C-alpha cells in the first residue's frame, strides 16, 4: 500500500511539473508565456502556425519560452535545461533553437526583464553544421527587439509587440541560415524527384539557388495580397518596414489588395481603418501607426493614421506632404518604388517628430502674401487718387471752362482684331482629408 501511494504521489508531482507547459501549448502552440500578459492574435498565429510549419520545412524545432522564475544559475543554463528536460528538438538528433526570456514580477503588478535576461540556445547535429553559429545568427537578428526600454515593465503592451517582432526575426534568421548552410535532406524515397542520373540522385529540399517559399513567414507590415511584388522585393520592404517600426516605436504598414469591397461594406477609407483595428496593428498602449491601402480594381487609395504620437507626426498637413512623396509612383504602376518612397518618407517624418520638429505648414508664405496684397491695394488707391488730381488755376473768363468747339458726340464703331481662347487643364482627382475609426487620414484615386 505504501509503495502504491509513493508511485501515485510521484505521478502527481510529474503531472504538476508538466501541466503549465501543456496549458501554454494549447493556447500559443510552441510559444510558452508564464506571464500570461503577452498574448495577441498575431502571437497565437506564430505559435500555432508559423513556427510549427517552418520547423517542419527546415527540420529543426523552433520554440520560445517566457519564464517568470528559474531555478538555474543563469538564463543560459535554464534554456539548455528546459530543452533537455521537456524533450525539445526535431528528429532523432533533436535539432532545434529556442529563445528564452526571463520576466521577473514587479511590485507594480507587471513584469520586467533584468539585464542579460534572455538568450538563444541551438542544437544542430555535426552533419548539419555548428550549433553556436546558428545561435549567433538568431541572436543577432533578435537583439534589436530585446532593447531594455521595451522590457522594463512600464508598458507590457510594448513587451508584447517586441516579443512578436522577436519571434518573426527568429523565424526569418533560422530559415535563412538553414536553407543557405544546411538544408533538410531528401524527401521520402518512395516519391523520388526523378533525377537525370538515377544512380546518383541529388538531395531534395530548398538549397542554394532555390527561392524560399513566399508564404513561409507571414506578412506583418507589407501585405501584398494582389501579388504585385516579387518575393525578393516584398522581403526587402517587409524588413525595412519592421526596422523602421521598431526603431521609431510607431507601426508603418502598407497593403496591396485587388478590391477593397471584398473586405466589408463602406468606402476605401472605412475599410482601411477596419483592417487596421481588425488586425490589431500599431505600437504601444495607444497602438500608434500609419497604414496605406491600394485597391487595384478601381485604383482607390486610403491612408489611416491612429494614435496620439502618430497623429503628432502625421497631422493633416503632414499627411498631404507625405502623399506627395509616393503617390505619383503608383500612378505609373511602380509598386516597389512607391512603397520604398513611402517607407523612407515615414522614417523621415517620424524622426523629425521625435526631435520635436514635426512637419508643419509655415505661416510665413501666407503672411508675406497678405502683406504684398495689402501693399498693392494701398498703392493702387494712391495712384488713382493722384491721377484724379489736376493743377487748378482760376480763370476770369467763363469760356475758359469749356472745351474748344463745345460738346460734340462722335461716331463709334467696332473692328474685329483677334479671338482670345482660354483652356483649363483637367486635373486627376485629388485626395481629400478623412476622419473616423478613432484617427484621421486621406483617400482618393491613384
XYZ file of C-alpha atoms in Angstrom:
446
model
C 0.000 0.000 0.000
C 2.800 2.364 0.923
C 4.574 1.597 -2.355
C 1.366 2.288 -4.305
C 0.922 5.683 -2.587
C 4.509 6.623 -3.352
C 4.061 5.823 -7.029
C 0.806 7.830 -7.128
C 2.495 10.807 -5.467
C 5.370 10.627 -7.955
C 2.945 10.574 -10.876
C 1.044 13.537 -9.416
C 4.220 15.593 -8.977
C 5.310 14.781 -12.505
C 1.906 15.831 -13.877
C 2.036 19.114 -11.947
C 5.515 19.874 -13.275
C 4.332 19.382 -16.859
C 0.881 20.957 -16.686
C 1.984 24.558 -17.204
C 3.804 23.937 -20.479
C 0.881 21.851 -21.671
C -1.605 24.635 -20.965
C 0.607 27.170 -22.678
C 0.966 24.922 -25.701
C -2.796 24.679 -26.057
C -3.020 28.464 -26.359
C 0.176 29.532 -28.104
C 1.493 26.282 -29.571
C 5.286 26.278 -29.267
C 5.342 29.682 -27.533
C 5.187 29.374 -23.742
C 4.301 32.526 -21.743
C 4.269 32.210 -17.953
C 3.264 35.887 -17.522
C 0.010 35.326 -19.441
C 0.303 39.028 -20.401
C 1.998 38.918 -23.811
C -0.639 37.173 -25.888
C -2.174 38.525 -29.105
C -3.809 37.178 -32.227
C -0.527 37.541 -34.077
C 1.447 35.714 -31.388
C -1.080 32.885 -31.372
C -0.766 32.557 -35.156
C 3.025 32.493 -34.842
C 2.903 29.809 -32.169
C 0.261 27.629 -33.786
C 1.085 28.064 -37.486
C 4.247 29.975 -38.428
C 6.813 28.268 -36.186
C 5.411 24.705 -36.457
C 5.170 24.932 -40.263
C 8.661 26.365 -40.521
C 10.014 23.691 -38.178
C 8.565 21.025 -40.460
C 10.108 22.690 -43.519
C 13.568 23.209 -42.021
C 13.773 20.046 -39.971
C 14.539 21.889 -36.705
C 12.392 22.676 -33.675
C 11.757 26.414 -33.092
C 10.376 27.439 -29.702
C 10.015 30.452 -27.394
C 9.852 30.309 -23.581
C 8.946 33.312 -21.396
C 9.637 32.469 -17.746
C 8.854 34.344 -14.517
C 11.357 32.482 -12.352
C 14.179 29.987 -12.801
C 15.951 27.530 -10.524
C 19.141 27.576 -12.611
C 22.223 29.721 -12.095
C 21.695 31.666 -15.328
C 19.211 32.110 -18.130
C 21.577 30.206 -20.438
C 21.581 27.213 -18.084
C 17.793 27.459 -17.887
C 17.458 27.391 -21.678
C 19.668 24.310 -22.003
C 17.984 22.580 -19.060
C 14.454 23.163 -20.353
C 15.477 21.987 -23.834
C 16.695 18.690 -22.378
C 14.015 18.258 -19.706
C 10.977 18.747 -21.963
C 12.351 16.875 -24.945
C 12.666 19.814 -27.326
C 14.179 19.120 -30.725
C 13.235 17.749 -34.120
C 14.034 14.229 -35.291
C 16.388 11.689 -33.816
C 19.140 14.282 -33.353
C 16.692 16.619 -31.556
C 17.803 19.603 -33.622
C 16.325 22.981 -32.822
C 16.664 26.517 -31.478
C 14.940 28.331 -28.623
C 14.556 31.924 -27.465
C 14.305 32.049 -23.668
C 13.285 35.226 -21.803
C 13.094 35.873 -18.062
C 10.372 38.331 -16.935
C 10.516 38.988 -13.193
C 7.364 40.118 -11.317
C 7.394 43.764 -10.161
C 5.757 45.437 -7.187
C 3.520 47.327 -9.619
C 1.936 44.065 -10.748
C 3.684 43.931 -14.103
C 6.814 42.109 -15.349
C 10.263 43.339 -16.362
C 13.257 41.648 -17.946
C 16.515 42.009 -15.979
C 19.800 42.847 -17.670
C 21.033 39.856 -19.702
C 17.674 38.237 -19.073
C 17.408 36.459 -22.419
C 19.391 34.020 -24.529
C 19.272 31.896 -27.669
C 20.045 28.174 -27.444
C 20.581 25.963 -30.511
C 21.349 22.321 -31.152
C 22.453 21.008 -34.560
C 23.937 17.654 -35.438
C 27.546 17.589 -36.593
C 26.402 16.587 -40.071
C 24.372 19.754 -40.476
C 26.704 22.341 -39.003
C 27.552 24.433 -35.959
C 25.047 24.890 -33.137
C 26.881 28.022 -31.994
C 26.801 29.563 -35.469
C 23.029 29.096 -35.682
C 22.568 30.543 -32.175
C 24.721 33.579 -33.047
C 22.749 34.288 -36.229
C 19.423 34.159 -34.408
C 20.749 36.253 -31.513
C 21.949 38.985 -33.880
C 18.546 39.080 -35.582
C 16.559 39.133 -32.322
C 18.751 41.589 -30.394
C 17.086 44.847 -31.628
C 13.721 43.628 -30.296
C 15.231 42.900 -26.878
C 16.083 46.541 -26.110
C 15.657 47.232 -22.397
C 13.160 50.039 -22.943
C 10.693 47.552 -24.409
C 11.010 45.163 -21.454
C 11.382 47.499 -18.441
C 7.907 46.781 -17.063
C 6.491 50.238 -17.759
C 4.357 49.118 -20.694
C 3.550 45.425 -21.020
C 1.975 46.129 -24.421
C 5.359 47.267 -25.679
C 6.831 43.998 -24.435
C 4.127 42.062 -26.284
C 4.876 43.883 -29.527
C 8.614 43.329 -29.044
C 8.023 39.606 -28.470
C 6.003 39.329 -31.674
C 8.792 41.033 -33.612
C 11.432 38.846 -31.950
C 9.574 35.683 -32.982
C 9.370 36.958 -36.554
C 13.093 37.804 -36.620
C 13.975 34.441 -35.098
C 11.999 32.567 -37.749
C 13.495 34.625 -40.570
C 17.086 34.195 -39.340
C 16.684 30.434 -38.788
C 15.160 29.975 -42.238
C 17.903 31.959 -43.970
C 20.684 30.111 -42.133
C 19.326 26.604 -42.585
C 18.412 26.985 -46.256
C 21.796 28.549 -47.034
C 24.106 26.328 -44.988
C 22.387 23.052 -44.174
C 19.082 22.458 -45.989
C 16.982 19.460 -44.947
C 17.647 16.066 -46.524
C 15.994 14.361 -49.472
C 12.262 13.618 -49.443
C 10.756 10.203 -48.880
C 12.460 7.758 -51.309
C 9.039 6.411 -52.308
C 8.413 9.751 -54.051
C 11.688 10.418 -55.962
C 12.403 13.709 -57.693
C 13.247 11.929 -60.960
C 16.895 12.988 -61.264
C 18.663 12.855 -64.605
C 21.094 10.211 -63.292
C 19.160 7.636 -61.226
C 22.347 6.063 -59.823
C 23.381 9.331 -58.123
C 20.231 11.128 -57.025
C 20.650 14.707 -55.785
C 19.266 15.621 -52.376
C 15.951 17.409 -52.415
C 14.666 20.306 -50.397
C 15.343 24.008 -50.765
C 19.038 24.531 -51.434
C 21.393 27.031 -52.978
C 19.851 28.935 -55.848
C 16.287 27.990 -54.868
C 13.990 30.691 -53.501
C 12.263 30.010 -50.191
C 8.507 29.731 -50.259
C 6.969 33.252 -50.081
C 4.375 32.168 -47.522
C 6.848 30.520 -45.171
C 6.829 33.654 -42.999
C 3.610 35.641 -42.591
C 3.293 39.254 -43.699
C 3.294 41.659 -40.759
C 3.998 45.093 -42.230
C 3.745 44.918 -46.030
C 0.668 42.956 -47.164
C 0.891 42.087 -50.865
C -2.474 40.400 -51.350
C -2.505 41.351 -55.061
C 0.855 39.624 -55.627
C 2.332 42.679 -57.383
C 5.786 42.325 -55.804
C 8.384 39.638 -56.302
C 9.315 37.715 -53.195
C 12.687 39.484 -53.038
C 11.010 42.913 -53.301
C 8.470 42.042 -50.613
C 11.118 40.631 -48.287
C 13.245 43.778 -48.600
C 10.274 46.089 -47.992
C 8.987 43.949 -45.097
C 12.406 44.082 -43.425
C 12.641 47.845 -43.953
C 9.158 48.442 -42.528
C 9.856 46.234 -39.493
C 13.136 48.042 -38.777
C 11.529 51.498 -39.032
C 8.525 50.493 -36.912
C 10.648 49.089 -34.087
C 13.165 51.931 -34.119
C 10.526 54.673 -34.246
C 8.039 52.870 -31.924
C 5.279 53.529 -34.461
C 3.899 50.905 -36.820
C 4.373 51.619 -40.528
C 2.187 49.401 -42.732
C 1.203 49.035 -46.393
C -1.418 46.879 -48.116
C -1.991 45.986 -51.768
C -5.404 44.370 -52.429
C -7.397 43.508 -55.538
C -10.693 45.052 -54.427
C -11.293 46.698 -51.048
C -15.013 45.859 -51.235
C -14.110 42.201 -50.663
C -13.265 43.097 -47.057
C -16.523 44.699 -45.966
C -19.036 47.482 -46.534
C -18.139 51.147 -46.787
C -15.656 53.280 -48.657
C -11.959 52.614 -49.050
C -11.112 54.746 -46.003
C -13.580 52.884 -43.774
C -12.247 49.505 -44.949
C -8.689 50.672 -44.261
C -9.300 51.570 -40.624
C -11.401 48.437 -40.146
C -8.437 46.365 -41.359
C -6.112 48.309 -39.051
C -8.222 47.600 -35.967
C -9.232 44.096 -37.005
C -5.579 43.077 -37.402
C -4.618 44.765 -34.091
C -1.925 46.836 -35.769
C 0.061 49.585 -34.036
C 2.708 50.018 -31.353
C 2.444 50.782 -27.637
C -0.614 51.288 -25.478
C -2.098 53.763 -27.976
C -1.383 51.416 -30.920
C 0.333 54.218 -32.825
C 0.694 53.564 -36.514
C 0.032 54.526 -40.116
C -1.234 52.356 -42.956
C -1.737 52.970 -46.670
C -4.026 50.733 -48.717
C -4.180 50.494 -52.519
C -7.139 48.784 -54.193
C -6.409 47.768 -57.783
C -9.983 47.281 -59.073
C -10.863 50.998 -59.310
C -7.418 52.346 -58.310
C -8.683 53.541 -54.930
C -6.323 54.705 -52.224
C -6.591 55.458 -48.494
C -4.264 56.472 -45.665
C -5.151 55.965 -41.991
C -3.217 57.375 -39.015
C -4.005 56.205 -35.494
C -2.648 57.070 -32.053
C -1.637 60.337 -30.382
C 2.037 60.154 -31.316
C 1.338 59.018 -34.886
C -1.090 61.899 -35.433
C 1.506 64.272 -33.994
C 3.995 63.065 -36.606
C 1.417 62.974 -39.422
C -1.122 65.785 -38.990
C -3.396 66.878 -41.863
C -0.638 68.920 -43.499
C 1.915 66.168 -42.880
C -0.379 63.570 -44.466
C -0.735 65.725 -47.566
C 3.021 66.223 -47.846
C 3.636 62.521 -47.210
C 1.228 61.645 -50.009
C 3.196 63.831 -52.431
C 6.300 61.722 -51.784
C 4.963 58.425 -53.113
C 1.505 58.579 -54.752
C 2.819 59.527 -58.208
C 4.841 56.299 -58.308
C 1.649 54.266 -58.074
C 0.130 56.300 -60.899
C 2.967 54.868 -63.013
C 2.403 51.343 -61.595
C 5.758 51.443 -59.799
C 4.697 49.431 -56.760
C 8.121 48.707 -55.292
C 9.384 52.263 -55.807
C 6.228 53.776 -54.340
C 6.268 51.646 -51.199
C 10.007 52.257 -50.749
C 9.493 56.022 -51.043
C 6.581 55.786 -48.594
C 8.697 53.964 -46.006
C 11.590 56.433 -46.395
C 9.232 59.398 -46.020
C 7.574 57.887 -42.917
C 11.005 57.355 -41.358
C 11.927 60.978 -42.086
C 8.662 62.393 -40.688
C 8.871 60.238 -37.525
C 12.494 61.272 -36.958
C 11.503 64.938 -37.134
C 8.618 64.312 -34.731
C 10.938 62.570 -32.242
C 13.166 65.666 -32.341
C 10.213 67.923 -31.569
C 10.171 69.344 -35.104
C 7.234 67.647 -36.858
C 6.373 68.533 -40.446
C 4.084 71.562 -40.264
C 2.877 74.246 -42.658
C 4.837 77.525 -42.396
C 2.817 80.738 -41.709
C 5.368 83.000 -43.442
C 4.185 82.473 -47.049
C 0.655 83.458 -46.003
C 1.927 86.445 -44.047
C 4.065 87.547 -46.994
C 1.148 87.174 -49.399
C -1.145 89.188 -47.120
C 1.428 91.973 -46.774
C 2.033 92.021 -50.536
C -1.686 92.216 -51.352
C -2.165 94.993 -48.798
C 0.708 96.990 -50.288
C -0.646 96.556 -53.828
C -4.118 97.679 -52.796
C -2.799 100.722 -50.956
C -0.527 101.616 -53.864
C -3.387 101.281 -56.355
C -5.661 103.543 -54.326
C -2.936 106.189 -54.023
C -2.262 106.024 -57.783
C -5.953 106.530 -58.629
C -6.202 109.493 -56.260
C -3.109 111.091 -57.740
C -4.435 110.671 -61.281
C -7.701 112.378 -60.347
C -5.937 115.490 -59.017
C -5.219 118.281 -61.581
C -3.463 121.611 -61.209
C -6.117 124.322 -60.668
C -5.806 127.977 -61.634
C -8.736 130.353 -61.517
C -9.860 131.840 -64.843
C -11.569 135.150 -65.168
C -13.481 134.318 -68.376
C -16.287 131.786 -68.197
C -15.485 130.289 -71.598
C -12.153 129.163 -70.285
C -14.002 126.251 -68.612
C -15.385 124.996 -71.965
C -13.558 122.741 -74.409
C -12.729 124.169 -77.772
C -15.614 123.728 -80.172
C -18.090 122.859 -77.430
C -19.556 119.378 -76.740
C -19.829 117.033 -79.693
C -20.975 113.386 -79.985
C -18.676 111.399 -82.228
C -19.371 108.215 -84.203
C -18.095 104.930 -82.672
C -17.597 101.578 -84.354
C -16.058 98.197 -83.505
C -13.376 96.494 -85.539
C -12.520 92.751 -85.125
C -8.877 92.249 -84.223
C -8.442 88.784 -82.633
C -10.018 85.984 -80.609
C -8.767 85.005 -77.137
C -9.097 81.275 -76.330
C -8.845 80.093 -72.707
C -8.088 76.433 -71.910
C -8.392 74.795 -68.463
C -6.202 71.798 -67.621
C -8.186 68.786 -66.406
C -6.518 67.571 -63.234
C -6.798 63.990 -61.978
C -8.999 63.509 -58.953
C -7.123 64.643 -55.870
C -7.194 63.134 -52.402
C -9.208 64.599 -49.571
C -8.949 64.525 -45.801
C -10.912 61.933 -43.850
C -11.767 61.188 -40.239
C -13.188 58.187 -38.432
C -12.021 54.965 -36.847
C -10.560 56.966 -33.963
C -7.934 58.528 -36.233
C -7.580 60.572 -39.387
C -6.350 60.160 -42.935
C -6.873 60.716 -46.634
C -8.454 58.912 -49.560
C -8.778 59.289 -53.304
C -7.554 57.802 -56.566
C -4.064 56.997 -57.815
